[in-house]
Structure formats: C-alpha cells, structure tokens
Amino acid sequence: MIEQTLYSISQFYPEIIIILTLCVIIIADLIIKNNKNTTGWILLGGFVLSGIAILLQTGQNGSMFYDMVVVDPFSVFFKLLLILAGIFIVLFSLKNRELDEYSSRKGEYYMLLSGMMLGMFMMVSSTNLLMIYIAFEITSISSYVLVGFTKKATSSAEASTKYIIYGAVSSGVMLYGISVLIGFTGAADLVAINEALLSRTDVPFIVNISILMILVGMGFKIAVVPFHFWAPDVYEGAPITIAAILAVASKTAAFGLLIRFFSVSFIDSEGVLETGIWQTIEGVQWTTLLGGMAALAMIVGNLTALRQDNIKRMLAYSSIAHAGYLLMGVVILAQEGLTSIMFYLVIYLFMNLGAFYVAMLFSNSIQTESIEKYKGLGFRAPLESIALTIFLISLTGLPPTGGFVAKLFIFSAAISGGWIWLVTIAGITTVISLFYYIRVVRNMFFYKPESDAGIINFDLSSKTILLILLIPVLVFGVYFSPILEFAKNSVQIFGM
C-alpha cells in the first residue's frame, strides 16, 4: 500500500505543483498587500514548473492511486495543451484592465484559476467514473465563481447565476447516468465497464439511457448543441480572460475526457474492420447520437453567430460550431479521426486565444466589445488588426493557415469513415462562417476612422504575446508534421 502510494505521488508531480502553487498564492495574498500582480506571477511560475514536469512524463505509461488516474501519452498531450492555455490566460489576465477594479481580490482570481487547472488535469487523466465526476466538479465550481468575478457588472452576476443553475442540472443528470452505468456493469473503472459489457450477449436500453445522461454533463462542458444555452450569455458576462479559458481549455479537457470515456468503455476490441474503423459494442448506439449533435452544433453555432454584434458573443457561437467540427472526429472511431481532433485542438488553442486576446486589447483601449465600433481600427492599430484577420481566417479554415490544415484532416477522416452527409453539412456551414468572420475584417479595414481618432499604441510585451500566438497559426499551415506525429503517438494508448 505504501509503495503504491509513493509511486503514485512520484507520478503526480504536475498536479502537486499546481496544488502547492495554489497554497503559495493563498499565503502571498494574505501577507503581501497592495501588490496586485504578485499572485499572477506566482501562478505563471507554477504553471511553467508544472509544464516542465509534464514534459518529463513524455513516454511514460502507468496507473496511479489504485487505477483511478493514469499517466500515459494521451494524458500528457492534453495536459501540455491545457498548461499552455493556462500560461497564456495568466499573461492575458496581467494585462486585462477589466480586472483592475478588483485588484484586492486578484489572489482569489488566480487561486481559482489554479484550481480550475487542477480539475482539468484530472479530467484528462482519470479512468474511474467517480474520479471523473470529482474532476468534473473541481473544474466546474472554480469556473462558476470566475465567471461572476466582476460581480459589480450586472451581466457578470447574471452569467454566473445562469452558469451555476445550468451546470448543477447537467452535473446532476451526469451523476445519475454514472450511477446507472455502475449499477448495471458493477464497475466504475472504464476498462472493467468495457469487459462487463463485452461479457454479455445483449445490452439493454437502459445502458444507452445512462450514456445519454453522462453525455449531458460532457456536452455542457463542450458547449455543444443542445447543451449550449449557457455559452453565449456566460461568455458575454464573464471577464474576457475567463471566456477565453472556457472556450479553449475547458473544451479541450472535456474532449480529452470524452475521447477516453468512449474509446475505452464502448469499443469492441475484437471488432476492427478492414477499413481501420472500430466497431462499438453491439447494442450501444452513441455514434449516431454524437453525429447528430455535431451536425446541430455546426448549423446552430454558425447561423446564430451571423446575427451577433458583441465580439465575445460571436466567438461563443463560433466555439459551439467548432465543437461540432471536433465531434466529427469522435464519431469516426479510428486513429485518423482521433489524431485529427488532437491536431485541431492544437491549432484551435492558438487561433481562438489569439482572437480573444486582440478583442481584449481593443476592449482595453476603446472600451467596447461591439463589432460595429471596430470600424477603422485597421488604420489605428494595423498590427493587431492584421493579426485578428489572420486568426479569423484560420478559424474559418482558409489557407495558408493552420486552421485550413486542421479542417482538411478532420474532413478527410470523416470522408474515409463514410460520414459524407456530416462532411457536407460541415462544408456548407464553413462557407456560412466566412460571412460573420469577414464582417469583423470589413469593419476594421473598409471604413475610415473618425477624424479625431488617433493611432492606438500597445506596449512591447502586448505585441510579443500577440506574435507568439500568431506565428504557430501561420507556421502550422505549411509545416505540421511534428505536431501530427505527436498526436498519432499519443492515441496509440487505445491500441489504434
């Protein structure tokens, strides 16, 4: 028992560093007064150290805490993405003027961010349903508070309230689904659930119901239709840094959890077809359900985004649509599909964080999130406007950006898996998305600024962060082999 515990602790360094950082932030917040950014720098240091610890786990494979949590290439891949997103969010937060009014509560803000990161780490590495639920709740509770952090703003308090109510209902339904699945299979471990289902000659309908209920919770985190109602209001009311972490990191963690849950629990390991497509356990019909959700997310997300004037709200609907594109990779059930999702998530991190970052810089300078008020910004802040244009082109999926390659891979995988109708919808909705992304670009460059509007200058550090986000979006559009190989190696854990 002691050996197992010591081994588990030795494999748990990235999470332990996050926990220690959280404790240091609490102490620093109590001791240091009138130093509004100290706790932010402490969290940034903690994230960097945790990232190094994750890199040292590359290639490792093992289970911890009595098979409740694993460290494997798949979890390492996702934890690296999450910590990278976390580092960017801390850098954004240090520059976000929205938070200046709450400088006395910055310690609380960064403490909650570290708690959220811990929950997301556990979401992508848990292999036990009870641990999955605990990780899910750690992430959710931190994010509920962070959404309402700017509590003096009515929209923030409203967003937090809606998020808590909708999150609590989703969480309750998910927990009930988990209890039904555990009750039927007699197991909480994902591998044991798979073995229990394979040992039966038939799978009753109640198992499909339990899967649907679990999917309610995951769908809430991914913000996919029909579980998307919270997303636009929450994104609009939350601080822009929190909207960014929900759109990128929270979604990434939820996809990591969803892929592991379905790939381990419900795939028939004896049923690999000649085409390389894996079969689900007979009687479990979740691929059709996910395919339908993907189609709805792409249609609803893109069509509704057309009518939005608030940049955060537009990016919220855009992220719903991107959840649909990502779900296409899950329903394919092949190495090609999962690899394309992971590659897509890498590109999505840079291009979506980049779009949120420029929106934050503009909000800091002209105090507006209205796309209509972006008219003439291309002449007042040319570098930032060009960068936002590239991020939006990448989100659309046009060459020569990383977004084009990401969509190309996921569309190709869907075609090879026989999901032609889904690819057709994805193609049509991609064309629709061009209209609302280009509207932002049109406003920035096709209108002259008002005569008394001067040049907007940003400091060197702001421009440096922008370039760090921009360069990968352009480079991965022409050179992507290392990321693709990394993703391929990371899904080998599922035997594909």
XYZ file of C-alpha atoms in Angstrom, residues 120-288:
169
model
C -8.904 19.880 -15.961
C -5.674 17.880 -15.472
C -7.659 15.227 -13.629
C -10.412 15.213 -16.257
C -7.969 14.087 -18.957
C -6.167 11.506 -16.830
C -8.950 9.873 -14.766
C -10.041 6.340 -15.665
C -12.613 5.815 -12.935
C -16.128 7.225 -13.160
C -16.115 8.520 -9.580
C -12.760 10.269 -10.103
C -14.049 11.660 -13.404
C -17.006 13.177 -11.583
C -14.799 14.702 -8.857
C -12.512 16.215 -11.523
C -15.569 17.497 -13.363
C -16.849 19.244 -10.238
C -13.466 20.769 -9.292
C -13.338 22.369 -12.731
C -16.969 23.459 -12.672
C -17.040 25.050 -9.193
C -13.922 27.124 -9.918
C -15.355 28.289 -13.239
C -18.737 29.235 -11.695
C -17.008 31.704 -9.372
C -14.626 33.011 -12.044
C -17.479 33.777 -14.449
C -19.021 36.048 -11.806
C -15.690 37.542 -10.682
C -16.531 41.056 -11.934
C -19.608 40.985 -9.745
C -20.287 44.741 -9.935
C -21.288 44.228 -13.567
C -24.906 43.051 -13.828
C -24.140 40.887 -16.858
C -21.403 39.068 -14.928
C -23.655 38.233 -11.973
C -26.394 37.108 -14.365
C -23.945 34.946 -16.329
C -22.635 33.314 -13.158
C -26.145 32.554 -11.908
C -27.168 31.004 -15.228
C -23.937 29.014 -15.357
C -24.425 27.632 -11.841
C -28.050 26.627 -12.455
C -27.388 25.016 -15.814
C -24.144 23.434 -14.584
C -25.812 21.996 -11.484
C -28.608 20.425 -13.531
C -26.118 18.971 -16.052
C -23.926 17.674 -13.252
C -26.885 16.042 -11.505
C -28.037 14.316 -14.694
C -24.483 13.128 -15.372
C -24.137 11.736 -11.843
C -27.398 9.860 -12.211
C -26.185 8.391 -15.513
C -22.925 7.338 -13.853
C -24.807 5.613 -11.041
C -26.996 3.724 -13.543
C -23.962 2.588 -15.544
C -22.103 1.489 -12.403
C -25.223 -0.279 -11.153
C -25.627 -2.198 -14.411
C -21.994 -3.159 -15.005
C -20.932 -3.452 -11.346
C -17.784 -1.451 -12.144
C -16.584 2.143 -12.013
C -13.303 1.568 -13.867
C -13.584 2.247 -17.609
C -11.749 -0.941 -18.624
C -13.868 -3.025 -16.242
C -17.041 -1.460 -17.723
C -15.861 -2.483 -21.205
C -15.216 -6.068 -20.018
C -18.594 -6.249 -18.290
C -20.430 -5.130 -21.426
C -18.441 -7.485 -23.697
C -19.235 -10.435 -21.434
C -22.965 -10.022 -22.096
C -24.818 -11.245 -25.166
C -27.128 -8.236 -25.164
C -27.020 -4.655 -23.925
C -30.337 -3.362 -22.523
C -31.744 0.005 -23.489
C -31.043 1.418 -20.018
C -27.305 1.455 -20.839
C -27.954 3.764 -23.777
C -30.012 5.980 -21.478
C -27.153 6.130 -18.945
C -24.698 7.055 -21.729
C -27.047 9.801 -22.870
C -27.230 11.153 -19.303
C -23.436 11.134 -18.943
C -23.228 12.889 -22.298
C -25.387 15.716 -20.890
C -22.559 16.626 -18.492
C -19.849 16.340 -21.123
C -21.980 18.250 -23.645
C -22.325 21.065 -21.115
C -18.546 21.361 -20.827
C -18.031 21.190 -24.587
C -20.925 23.640 -25.123
C -22.366 21.617 -27.947
C -25.995 21.756 -29.137
C -28.431 21.123 -27.419
C -26.412 21.850 -24.256
C -25.152 25.231 -25.467
C -27.715 27.649 -23.992
C -25.383 28.880 -21.260
C -22.434 29.622 -23.528
C -23.293 32.957 -25.224
C -24.611 34.623 -22.044
C -21.742 33.280 -19.941
C -19.073 34.349 -22.424
C -20.605 37.812 -22.741
C -20.927 38.350 -18.984
C -17.631 36.779 -17.877
C -14.283 38.615 -17.906
C -12.794 38.118 -21.363
C -9.902 36.067 -19.938
C -12.369 33.629 -18.375
C -14.401 33.484 -21.581
C -11.152 32.548 -23.356
C -10.250 29.759 -20.927
C -13.781 28.339 -21.133
C -13.691 28.441 -24.942
C -10.279 26.768 -25.221
C -9.021 24.959 -22.098
C -12.343 23.777 -20.686
C -13.391 22.497 -24.104
C -10.016 20.775 -24.601
C -10.290 18.997 -21.225
C -13.853 17.898 -21.987
C -12.790 16.450 -25.352
C -9.936 14.578 -23.683
C -12.395 13.103 -21.185
C -14.972 12.293 -23.864
C -12.457 10.532 -26.122
C -11.068 8.396 -23.277
C -14.539 7.583 -21.920
C -15.984 6.365 -25.237
C -12.783 4.843 -26.653
C -12.118 2.718 -23.572
C -15.653 1.885 -22.431
C -17.698 1.140 -25.521
C -15.385 -0.077 -28.283
C -15.319 -3.766 -29.158
C -11.598 -4.517 -29.185
C -12.245 -7.577 -31.397
C -14.199 -5.629 -33.963
C -11.706 -3.740 -36.127
C -12.934 -3.539 -39.704
C -10.697 -3.788 -42.762
C -11.043 -0.052 -43.246
C -9.457 0.557 -39.826
C -12.766 1.680 -38.298
C -13.515 0.319 -34.827
C -16.885 -1.141 -34.008
C -18.834 -0.207 -30.927
C -20.119 -2.859 -28.568
C -23.272 -4.268 -30.124
C -26.381 -2.526 -28.823
C -24.616 0.713 -27.798
C -25.698 3.392 -30.268
C -23.760 6.515 -29.344
C -22.033 7.309 -32.658
C -25.320 8.261 -34.355
